[in-house]
mmCIF file of C-alpha atoms in Angstrom:
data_model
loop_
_atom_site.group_PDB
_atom_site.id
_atom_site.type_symbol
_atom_site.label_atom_id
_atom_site.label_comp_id
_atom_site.label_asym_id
_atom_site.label_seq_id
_atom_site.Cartn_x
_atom_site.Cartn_y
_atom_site.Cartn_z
ATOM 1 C CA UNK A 1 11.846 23.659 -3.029
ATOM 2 C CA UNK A 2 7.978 22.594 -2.431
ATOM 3 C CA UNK A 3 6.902 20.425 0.567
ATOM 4 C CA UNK A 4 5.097 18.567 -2.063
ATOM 5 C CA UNK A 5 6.438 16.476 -5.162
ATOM 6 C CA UNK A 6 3.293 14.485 -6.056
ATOM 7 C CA UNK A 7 -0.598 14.459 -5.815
ATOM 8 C CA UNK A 8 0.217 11.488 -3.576
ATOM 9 C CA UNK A 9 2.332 13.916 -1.204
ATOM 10 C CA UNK A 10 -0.671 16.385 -1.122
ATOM 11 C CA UNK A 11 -3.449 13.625 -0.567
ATOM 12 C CA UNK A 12 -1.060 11.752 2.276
ATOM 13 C CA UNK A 13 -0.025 15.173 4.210
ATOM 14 C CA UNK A 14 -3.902 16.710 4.059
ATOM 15 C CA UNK A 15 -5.024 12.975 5.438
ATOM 16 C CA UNK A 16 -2.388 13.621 8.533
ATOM 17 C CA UNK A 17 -3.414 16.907 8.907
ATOM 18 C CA UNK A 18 -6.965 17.063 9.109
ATOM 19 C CA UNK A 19 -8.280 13.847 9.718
ATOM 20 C CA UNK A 20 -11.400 15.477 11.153
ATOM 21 C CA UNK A 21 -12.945 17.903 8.878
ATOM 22 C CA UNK A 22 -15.100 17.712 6.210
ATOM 23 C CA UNK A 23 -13.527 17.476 3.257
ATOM 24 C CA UNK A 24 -16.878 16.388 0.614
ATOM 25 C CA UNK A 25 -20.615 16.861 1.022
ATOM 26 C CA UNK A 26 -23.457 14.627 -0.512
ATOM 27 C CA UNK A 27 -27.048 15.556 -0.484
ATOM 28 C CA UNK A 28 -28.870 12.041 0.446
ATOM 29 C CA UNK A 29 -32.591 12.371 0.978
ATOM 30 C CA UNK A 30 -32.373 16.183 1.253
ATOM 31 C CA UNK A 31 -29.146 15.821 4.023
ATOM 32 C CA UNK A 32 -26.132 16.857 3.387
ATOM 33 C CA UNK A 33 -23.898 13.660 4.881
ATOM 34 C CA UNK A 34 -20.142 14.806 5.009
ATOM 35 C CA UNK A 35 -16.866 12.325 4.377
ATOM 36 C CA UNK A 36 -13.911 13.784 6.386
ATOM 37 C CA UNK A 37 -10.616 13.604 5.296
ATOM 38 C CA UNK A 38 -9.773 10.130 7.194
ATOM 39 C CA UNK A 39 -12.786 8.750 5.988
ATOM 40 C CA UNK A 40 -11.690 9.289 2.263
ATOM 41 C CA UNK A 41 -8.211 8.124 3.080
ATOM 42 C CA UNK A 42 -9.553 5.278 4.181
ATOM 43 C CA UNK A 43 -11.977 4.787 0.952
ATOM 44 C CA UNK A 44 -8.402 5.421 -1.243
ATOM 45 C CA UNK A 45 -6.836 2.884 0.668
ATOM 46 C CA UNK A 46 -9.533 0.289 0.090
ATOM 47 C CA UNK A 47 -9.921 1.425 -3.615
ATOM 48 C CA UNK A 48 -5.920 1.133 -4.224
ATOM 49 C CA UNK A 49 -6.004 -2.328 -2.799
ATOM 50 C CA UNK A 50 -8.711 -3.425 -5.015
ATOM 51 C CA UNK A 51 -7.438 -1.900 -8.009
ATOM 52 C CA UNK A 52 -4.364 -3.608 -7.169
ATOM 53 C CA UNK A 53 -5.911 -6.655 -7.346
ATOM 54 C CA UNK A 54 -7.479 -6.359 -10.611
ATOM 55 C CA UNK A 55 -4.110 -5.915 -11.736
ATOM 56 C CA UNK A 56 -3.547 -2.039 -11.603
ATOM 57 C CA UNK A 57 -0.066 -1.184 -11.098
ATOM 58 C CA UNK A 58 2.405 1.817 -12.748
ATOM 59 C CA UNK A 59 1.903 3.225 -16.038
ATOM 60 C CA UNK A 60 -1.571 1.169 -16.234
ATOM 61 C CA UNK A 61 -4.444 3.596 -17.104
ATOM 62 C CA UNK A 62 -8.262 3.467 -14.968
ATOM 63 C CA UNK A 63 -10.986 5.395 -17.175
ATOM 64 C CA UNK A 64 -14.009 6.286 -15.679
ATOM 65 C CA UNK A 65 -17.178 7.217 -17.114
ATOM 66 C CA UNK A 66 -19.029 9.158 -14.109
ATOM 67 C CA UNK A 67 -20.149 12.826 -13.619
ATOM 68 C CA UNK A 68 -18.419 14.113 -10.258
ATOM 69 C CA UNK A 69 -18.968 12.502 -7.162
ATOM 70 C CA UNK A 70 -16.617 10.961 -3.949
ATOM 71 C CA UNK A 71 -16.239 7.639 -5.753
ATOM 72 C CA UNK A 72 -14.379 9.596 -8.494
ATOM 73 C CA UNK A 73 -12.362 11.574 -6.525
ATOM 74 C CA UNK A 74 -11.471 7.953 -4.452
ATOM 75 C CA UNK A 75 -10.560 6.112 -7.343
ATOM 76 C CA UNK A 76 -8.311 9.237 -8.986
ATOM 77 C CA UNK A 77 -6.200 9.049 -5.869
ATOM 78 C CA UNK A 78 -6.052 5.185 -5.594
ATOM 79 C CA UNK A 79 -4.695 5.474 -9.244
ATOM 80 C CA UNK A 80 -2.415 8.229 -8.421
ATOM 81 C CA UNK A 81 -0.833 6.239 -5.439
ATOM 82 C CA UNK A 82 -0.674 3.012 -7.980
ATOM 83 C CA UNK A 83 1.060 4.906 -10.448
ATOM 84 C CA UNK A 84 -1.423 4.818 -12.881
ATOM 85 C CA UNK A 85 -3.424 7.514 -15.185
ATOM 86 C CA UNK A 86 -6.664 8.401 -14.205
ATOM 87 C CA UNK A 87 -8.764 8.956 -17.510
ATOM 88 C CA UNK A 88 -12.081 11.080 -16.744
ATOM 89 C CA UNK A 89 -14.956 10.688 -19.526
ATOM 90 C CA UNK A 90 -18.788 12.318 -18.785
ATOM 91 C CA UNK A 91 -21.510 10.522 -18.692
ATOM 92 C CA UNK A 92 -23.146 13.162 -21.080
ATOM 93 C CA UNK A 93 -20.566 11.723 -24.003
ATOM 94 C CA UNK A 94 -21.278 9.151 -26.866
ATOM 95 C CA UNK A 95 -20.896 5.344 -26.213
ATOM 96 C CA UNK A 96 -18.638 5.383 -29.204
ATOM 97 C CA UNK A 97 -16.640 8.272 -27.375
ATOM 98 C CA UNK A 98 -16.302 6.005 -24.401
ATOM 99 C CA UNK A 99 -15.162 3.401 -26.668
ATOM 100 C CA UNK A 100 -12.596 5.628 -28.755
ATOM 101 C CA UNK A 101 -11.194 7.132 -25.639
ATOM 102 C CA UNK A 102 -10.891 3.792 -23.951
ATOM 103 C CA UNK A 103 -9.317 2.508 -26.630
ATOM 104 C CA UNK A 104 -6.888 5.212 -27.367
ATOM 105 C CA UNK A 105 -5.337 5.419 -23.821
ATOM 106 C CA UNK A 106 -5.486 1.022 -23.516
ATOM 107 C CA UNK A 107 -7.097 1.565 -20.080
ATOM 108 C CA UNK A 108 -7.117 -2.037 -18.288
ATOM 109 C CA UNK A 109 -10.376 -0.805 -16.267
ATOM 110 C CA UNK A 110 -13.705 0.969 -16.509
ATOM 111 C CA UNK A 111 -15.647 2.528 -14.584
ATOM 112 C CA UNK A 112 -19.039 3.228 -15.234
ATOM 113 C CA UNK A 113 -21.625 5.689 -13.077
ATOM 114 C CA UNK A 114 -24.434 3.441 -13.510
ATOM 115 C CA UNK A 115 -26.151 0.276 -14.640
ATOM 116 C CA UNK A 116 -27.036 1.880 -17.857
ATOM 117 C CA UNK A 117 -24.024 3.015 -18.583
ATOM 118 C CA UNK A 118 -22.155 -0.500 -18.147
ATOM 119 C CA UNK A 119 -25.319 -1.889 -20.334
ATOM 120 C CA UNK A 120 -24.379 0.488 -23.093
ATOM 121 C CA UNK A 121 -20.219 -0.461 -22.517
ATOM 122 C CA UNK A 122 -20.687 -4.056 -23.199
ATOM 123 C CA UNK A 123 -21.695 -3.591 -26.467
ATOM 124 C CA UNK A 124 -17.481 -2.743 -26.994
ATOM 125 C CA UNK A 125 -15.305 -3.860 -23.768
ATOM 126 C CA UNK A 126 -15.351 -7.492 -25.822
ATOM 127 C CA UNK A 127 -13.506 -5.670 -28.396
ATOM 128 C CA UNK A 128 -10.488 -3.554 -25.963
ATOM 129 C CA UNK A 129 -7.551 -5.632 -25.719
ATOM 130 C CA UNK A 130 -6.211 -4.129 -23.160
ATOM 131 C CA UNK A 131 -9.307 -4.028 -21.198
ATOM 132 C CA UNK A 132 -9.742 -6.675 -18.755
ATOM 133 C CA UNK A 133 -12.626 -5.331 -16.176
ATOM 134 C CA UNK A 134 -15.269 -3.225 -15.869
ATOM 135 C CA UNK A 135 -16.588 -1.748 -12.376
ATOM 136 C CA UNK A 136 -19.811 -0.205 -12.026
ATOM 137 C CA UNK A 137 -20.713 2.399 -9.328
ATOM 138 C CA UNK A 138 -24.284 1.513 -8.753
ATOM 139 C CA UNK A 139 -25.135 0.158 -5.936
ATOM 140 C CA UNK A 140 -27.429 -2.512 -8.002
ATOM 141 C CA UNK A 141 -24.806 -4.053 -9.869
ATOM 142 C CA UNK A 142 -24.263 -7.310 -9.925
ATOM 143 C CA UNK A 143 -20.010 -9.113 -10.416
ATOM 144 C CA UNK A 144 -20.222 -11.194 -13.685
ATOM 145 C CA UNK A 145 -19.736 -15.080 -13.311
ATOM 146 C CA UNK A 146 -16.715 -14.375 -15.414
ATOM 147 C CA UNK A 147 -15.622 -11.767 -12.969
ATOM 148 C CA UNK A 148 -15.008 -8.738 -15.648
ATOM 149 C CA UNK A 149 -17.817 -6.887 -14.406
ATOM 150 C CA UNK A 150 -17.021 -5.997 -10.618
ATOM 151 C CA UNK A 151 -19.226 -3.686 -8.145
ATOM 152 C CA UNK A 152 -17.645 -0.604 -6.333
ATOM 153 C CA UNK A 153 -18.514 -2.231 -3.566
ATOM 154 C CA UNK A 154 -16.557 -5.013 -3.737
ATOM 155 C CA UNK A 155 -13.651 -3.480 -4.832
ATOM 156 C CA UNK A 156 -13.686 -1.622 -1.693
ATOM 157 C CA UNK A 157 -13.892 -4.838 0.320
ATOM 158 C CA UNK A 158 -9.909 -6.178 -0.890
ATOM 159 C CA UNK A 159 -8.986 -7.571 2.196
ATOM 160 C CA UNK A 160 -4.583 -6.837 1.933
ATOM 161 C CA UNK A 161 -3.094 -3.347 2.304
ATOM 162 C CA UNK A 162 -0.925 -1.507 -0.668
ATOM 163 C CA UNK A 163 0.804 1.264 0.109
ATOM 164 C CA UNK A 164 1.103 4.258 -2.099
ATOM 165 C CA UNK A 165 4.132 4.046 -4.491
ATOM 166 C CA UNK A 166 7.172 6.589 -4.503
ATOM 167 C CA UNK A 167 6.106 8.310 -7.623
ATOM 168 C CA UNK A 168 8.743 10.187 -10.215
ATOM 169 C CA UNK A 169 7.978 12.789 -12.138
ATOM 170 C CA UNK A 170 7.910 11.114 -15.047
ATOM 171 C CA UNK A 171 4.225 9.252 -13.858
ATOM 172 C CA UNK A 172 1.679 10.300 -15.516
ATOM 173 C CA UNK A 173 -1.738 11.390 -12.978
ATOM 174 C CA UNK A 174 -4.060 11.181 -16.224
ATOM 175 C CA UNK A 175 -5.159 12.002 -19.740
ATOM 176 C CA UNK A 176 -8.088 14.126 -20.292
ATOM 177 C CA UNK A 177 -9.434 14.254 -23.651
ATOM 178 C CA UNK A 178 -10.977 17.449 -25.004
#
């Protein structure tokens, strides 16, 4: 039998581990600036609180619209420890892909790379039932004054603590359209 059930078993064991190395560089200004492995557990942990609180919780789906980057792989683990399906979309793809594939998989969040990218979303999260936020990834973003449209950034500052769910193996980690 495996040491490992889940993605949540692999993420939680690697944290314990090797809390010290580098686990993902990020050229800024020409530097390469490193996030160890404690550091990203400790982005997860924010991420999966905030998620939380926007309502995220098992069998609920996240979709994301972002090339790759650590925010990605932070908010694919805080859905993986909520139970929920992680559904990757580029940025490269058609607004109306965005919209179909949101659709399809009734994600109750978006995430979008940019400001541009959340400009060209509104034009259909009004029309997604299911869909009650949208968080951007730029650092220029603005929250909405009707609180659907929620910086990284703040979703990272949740103030309570969830801890990863037991998952089965009947949870889903995510739907990737082709």
């Amino acid at each position: 039998m495996s040491k490992f059930e889940t993605l949540v078993d692999i993420f939680e064991n690697s944290i314990a581990t090797y809390p010290e190395n580098d686990l993902f560089g990020t050229k800024k200004n020409g530097v390469w600036v490193w996030t160890t492995y404690l550091e990203f557990g400790k982005q997860v942990d924010a991420a999966r609180a905030g998620l939380a609180e926007l309502g995220i919780g098992r069998g609920d789906r996240v979709a994301i619209v972002s090339n790759n980057r650590v925010e990605w792989a932070v908010l694919a683990y805080a859905c993986y420890g909520l139970g929920a399906a992680f559904v990757p979309m580029y940025e490269a793809q058609l607004a109306k892909e965005w919209e179909f594939i949101t659709r399809d998989c009734a994600a109750k969040v978006l995430v979008c790379a940019t400001d541009a990218i959340v400009e060209k979303a509104k034009s259909f999260v009004g029309d997604l039932p299911a869909l009650t936020h949208v968080v951007s990834l730029d650092p220029a973003t603005k929250a909405s004054d009707d609180g659907k449209i929620v910086p990284y950034k703040s979703l990272l500052n949740a103030d309570k603590k969830v801890p990863s769910i037991r998952l089965s193996n009947d949870d889903i980690a995510g739907f990737i359209y082709t």
